[in-house]
Amino acid sequence: MDVTVRRVSGRPHQVKVKSFEDLKRKGSEGLKITIAMVWKMTIGNHDLNPKNYKNHLSTDKEVVFWTNLDKIMESLKVELNKSLKGNDEAHCIYNFFEMQLRGNLSDDKHDDEGWFKGLTKCDTKSEYMECKASSRIRKYYDKIADALKNINGYSDVEKVLRKFRTRLHKKKWHKALFGVTGRDADRKCDKEGKFICQGLYDKKNCPFHHTINPYRTREGRLQFQLWELDHR
């Protein structure tokens, strides 16, 4: 059965499914989210489950995937409307939190053109972030290499630097550090692009619990340019 799946906001994706679990699994894969992130799936105003999904799919083939973040945003909207009685202030507060929390996690340039404003060489967010990771590691390397040029015995140090550079080159300058598609062990962020500050280099953690997600919004991307790995 051919089914169209999409998130609450985002481009639709086509999948072929044979069962409810198949729909959930393939839909999640197509939308680049994990099954654990799925709060519910809906057609129109109807929540889908293993018993009713076939009946609803017989009349409408577009399934909306709601994530746990969508659940939080829905709860926030209800609470704001209760406390602020649905006025303009409640709407503004909700929009602010939605931009900060949800943003747009679509990787493709065509799905979030605003994120790519001012960029010309990359077609996906992950491609751009991987380039930023490798360029940052290059910058760190060059800075250290330059600082060591005038020390005694530089010829021996230079040999070590060359070997180190060769290793970095083989590792593609650790471009996977800022990516969202690589192994967990290679990434500094989670699969949605969220970075958690680890504190100063001589501390065990960050007492302020700083986080940033450059994948969500253009503002986050720009702020991330100033984000150091030890967050000093």
mmCIF file of C-alpha atoms in Angstrom, residues 5-163:
data_model
loop_
_atom_site.group_PDB
_atom_site.id
_atom_site.type_symbol
_atom_site.label_atom_id
_atom_site.label_comp_id
_atom_site.label_asym_id
_atom_site.label_seq_id
_atom_site.Cartn_x
_atom_site.Cartn_y
_atom_site.Cartn_z
ATOM 1 C CA VAL A 5 3.823 10.470 5.443
ATOM 2 C CA ARG A 6 4.890 13.828 6.784
ATOM 3 C CA ARG A 7 5.663 15.557 10.041
ATOM 4 C CA VAL A 8 3.495 18.321 11.511
ATOM 5 C CA SER A 9 5.604 20.704 9.439
ATOM 6 C CA GLY A 10 7.740 19.462 6.580
ATOM 7 C CA ARG A 11 7.777 17.911 3.137
ATOM 8 C CA PRO A 12 5.767 14.707 2.484
ATOM 9 C CA HIS A 13 7.480 11.398 1.831
ATOM 10 C CA GLN A 14 6.176 8.300 0.019
ATOM 11 C CA VAL A 15 6.436 4.819 1.558
ATOM 12 C CA LYS A 16 5.096 1.345 0.783
ATOM 13 C CA VAL A 17 3.662 -0.404 3.841
ATOM 14 C CA LYS A 18 2.128 -3.783 4.694
ATOM 15 C CA SER A 19 1.135 -3.302 8.331
ATOM 16 C CA PHE A 20 0.757 -0.733 11.090
ATOM 17 C CA GLU A 21 4.238 -1.473 12.441
ATOM 18 C CA ASP A 22 5.597 -1.289 8.908
ATOM 19 C CA LEU A 23 3.979 2.137 8.519
ATOM 20 C CA LYS A 24 5.505 3.331 11.770
ATOM 21 C CA ARG A 25 8.968 1.998 10.956
ATOM 22 C CA LYS A 26 9.202 3.072 7.313
ATOM 23 C CA GLY A 27 7.509 6.385 8.024
ATOM 24 C CA SER A 28 10.026 7.146 10.753
ATOM 25 C CA GLU A 29 12.920 6.195 8.496
ATOM 26 C CA GLY A 30 11.605 8.326 5.640
ATOM 27 C CA LEU A 31 11.112 11.323 7.919
ATOM 28 C CA LYS A 32 14.503 10.785 9.571
ATOM 29 C CA ILE A 33 13.197 10.339 13.089
ATOM 30 C CA THR A 34 13.459 7.365 15.433
ATOM 31 C CA ILE A 35 10.472 5.201 16.342
ATOM 32 C CA ALA A 36 11.002 6.213 19.976
ATOM 33 C CA MET A 37 10.357 9.831 18.976
ATOM 34 C CA VAL A 38 6.890 9.081 17.576
ATOM 35 C CA TRP A 39 4.113 10.262 19.902
ATOM 36 C CA LYS A 40 1.211 9.417 17.607
ATOM 37 C CA MET A 41 0.185 9.112 13.962
ATOM 38 C CA THR A 42 -2.969 10.729 12.636
ATOM 39 C CA ILE A 43 -5.176 10.994 9.576
ATOM 40 C CA GLY A 44 -7.286 14.114 9.805
ATOM 41 C CA ASN A 45 -8.508 14.292 13.396
ATOM 42 C CA HIS A 46 -8.192 10.546 13.964
ATOM 43 C CA ASP A 47 -5.404 8.855 15.917
ATOM 44 C CA LEU A 48 -4.192 5.702 14.188
ATOM 45 C CA ASN A 49 -3.728 2.349 15.888
ATOM 46 C CA PRO A 50 -3.274 -1.256 14.680
ATOM 47 C CA LYS A 51 -7.056 -1.812 14.603
ATOM 48 C CA ASN A 52 -8.300 1.272 12.743
ATOM 49 C CA TYR A 53 -5.462 2.311 10.461
ATOM 50 C CA LYS A 54 -6.680 0.318 7.426
ATOM 51 C CA ASN A 55 -10.152 1.879 7.539
ATOM 52 C CA HIS A 56 -8.743 5.397 7.680
ATOM 53 C CA LEU A 57 -6.188 4.695 4.959
ATOM 54 C CA SER A 58 -9.005 3.613 2.664
ATOM 55 C CA THR A 59 -10.250 7.231 2.544
ATOM 56 C CA ASP A 60 -7.062 9.243 3.070
ATOM 57 C CA LYS A 61 -3.499 8.194 2.303
ATOM 58 C CA GLU A 62 -1.660 11.020 4.135
ATOM 59 C CA VAL A 63 -0.422 10.177 7.625
ATOM 60 C CA VAL A 64 0.949 12.840 9.956
ATOM 61 C CA PHE A 65 3.693 11.768 12.368
ATOM 62 C CA TRP A 66 3.660 13.620 15.687
ATOM 63 C CA THR A 67 6.855 13.538 17.765
ATOM 64 C CA ASN A 68 7.336 13.901 21.504
ATOM 65 C CA LEU A 69 8.288 17.515 20.849
ATOM 66 C CA ASP A 70 4.919 18.065 19.173
ATOM 67 C CA LYS A 71 3.306 16.680 22.324
ATOM 68 C CA ILE A 72 5.194 19.220 24.433
ATOM 69 C CA MET A 73 4.195 22.055 22.107
ATOM 70 C CA GLU A 74 0.530 21.034 22.224
ATOM 71 C CA SER A 75 0.617 20.970 26.031
ATOM 72 C CA LEU A 76 2.328 24.357 26.063
ATOM 73 C CA LYS A 77 -0.351 25.823 23.822
ATOM 74 C CA VAL A 78 -3.113 24.554 26.117
ATOM 75 C CA GLU A 79 -1.437 25.916 29.258
ATOM 76 C CA LEU A 80 -0.728 29.306 27.679
ATOM 77 C CA ASN A 81 -4.326 29.622 26.537
ATOM 78 C CA LYS A 82 -5.509 28.770 30.048
ATOM 79 C CA SER A 83 -3.221 31.192 31.871
ATOM 80 C CA LEU A 84 -3.310 34.053 29.358
ATOM 81 C CA LYS A 85 -6.819 33.387 28.049
ATOM 82 C CA GLY A 86 -5.694 32.988 24.452
ATOM 83 C CA ASN A 87 -4.694 36.624 23.934
ATOM 84 C CA ASP A 88 -1.962 37.966 21.646
ATOM 85 C CA GLU A 89 0.660 37.603 24.376
ATOM 86 C CA ALA A 90 0.007 33.863 24.592
ATOM 87 C CA HIS A 91 0.365 33.592 20.813
ATOM 88 C CA CYS A 92 3.690 35.465 20.830
ATOM 89 C CA ILE A 93 5.108 33.348 23.661
ATOM 90 C CA TYR A 94 4.067 30.141 21.912
ATOM 91 C CA ASN A 95 5.648 31.259 18.620
ATOM 92 C CA PHE A 96 8.897 32.060 20.422
ATOM 93 C CA PHE A 97 9.102 28.639 22.066
ATOM 94 C CA GLU A 98 8.101 26.920 18.847
ATOM 95 C CA MET A 99 10.929 28.591 16.931
ATOM 96 C CA GLN A 100 13.465 27.738 19.645
ATOM 97 C CA LEU A 101 12.332 24.160 20.241
ATOM 98 C CA ARG A 102 10.947 22.985 16.942
ATOM 99 C CA GLY A 103 12.545 25.057 14.232
ATOM 100 C CA ASN A 104 12.879 23.012 11.086
ATOM 101 C CA LEU A 105 14.857 19.777 11.262
ATOM 102 C CA SER A 106 14.548 19.053 7.539
ATOM 103 C CA ASP A 107 18.023 18.542 6.132
ATOM 104 C CA ASP A 108 17.353 19.547 2.530
ATOM 105 C CA LYS A 109 17.790 23.114 1.317
ATOM 106 C CA HIS A 110 14.417 23.070 -0.458
ATOM 107 C CA ASP A 111 12.622 22.340 2.835
ATOM 108 C CA ASP A 112 14.167 25.197 4.820
ATOM 109 C CA GLU A 113 15.504 27.861 2.479
ATOM 110 C CA GLY A 114 15.682 30.456 5.263
ATOM 111 C CA TRP A 115 18.318 28.398 7.092
ATOM 112 C CA PHE A 116 20.587 28.584 4.020
ATOM 113 C CA LYS A 117 20.331 32.357 3.576
ATOM 114 C CA GLY A 118 23.822 33.627 2.737
ATOM 115 C CA LEU A 119 25.144 30.131 1.894
ATOM 116 C CA THR A 120 25.841 29.034 -1.671
ATOM 117 C CA LYS A 121 27.977 25.881 -1.588
ATOM 118 C CA CYS A 122 25.881 23.403 0.408
ATOM 119 C CA ASP A 123 22.560 21.718 -0.406
ATOM 120 C CA THR A 124 21.988 20.073 2.985
ATOM 121 C CA LYS A 125 22.420 21.187 6.576
ATOM 122 C CA SER A 126 24.499 18.137 7.453
ATOM 123 C CA GLU A 127 26.886 18.859 4.566
ATOM 124 C CA TYR A 128 27.371 22.422 5.810
ATOM 125 C CA MET A 129 27.865 21.358 9.429
ATOM 126 C CA GLU A 130 30.390 18.693 8.448
ATOM 127 C CA CYS A 131 32.366 21.337 6.548
ATOM 128 C CA LYS A 132 32.277 23.572 9.618
ATOM 129 C CA ALA A 133 33.567 20.730 11.790
ATOM 130 C CA SER A 134 36.526 19.933 9.550
ATOM 131 C CA SER A 135 37.412 23.618 9.098
ATOM 132 C CA ARG A 136 37.325 24.146 12.859
ATOM 133 C CA ILE A 137 39.657 21.207 13.485
ATOM 134 C CA ARG A 138 41.985 22.545 10.771
ATOM 135 C CA LYS A 139 41.971 25.918 12.519
ATOM 136 C CA TYR A 140 42.892 24.328 15.849
ATOM 137 C CA TYR A 141 45.680 22.339 14.207
ATOM 138 C CA ASP A 142 47.099 25.359 12.351
ATOM 139 C CA LYS A 143 46.977 27.456 15.510
ATOM 140 C CA ILE A 144 48.966 24.881 17.485
ATOM 141 C CA ALA A 145 51.432 24.269 14.641
ATOM 142 C CA ASP A 146 52.059 27.999 14.298
ATOM 143 C CA ALA A 147 52.601 28.417 18.050
ATOM 144 C CA LEU A 148 55.269 25.690 18.045
ATOM 145 C CA LYS A 149 57.367 27.051 15.162
ATOM 146 C CA ASN A 150 59.818 28.994 17.307
ATOM 147 C CA ILE A 151 60.529 26.420 20.017
ATOM 148 C CA ASN A 152 63.869 24.629 20.373
ATOM 149 C CA GLY A 153 64.067 21.312 18.580
ATOM 150 C CA TYR A 154 61.306 22.250 16.147
ATOM 151 C CA SER A 155 62.537 19.741 13.554
ATOM 152 C CA ASP A 156 61.462 16.871 15.818
ATOM 153 C CA VAL A 157 58.176 18.574 16.626
ATOM 154 C CA GLU A 158 57.545 19.099 12.929
ATOM 155 C CA LYS A 159 57.803 15.349 12.299
ATOM 156 C CA VAL A 160 55.170 14.726 14.957
ATOM 157 C CA LEU A 161 52.946 17.423 13.481
ATOM 158 C CA ARG A 162 53.213 15.836 10.027
ATOM 159 C CA LYS A 163 52.166 12.447 11.397
#
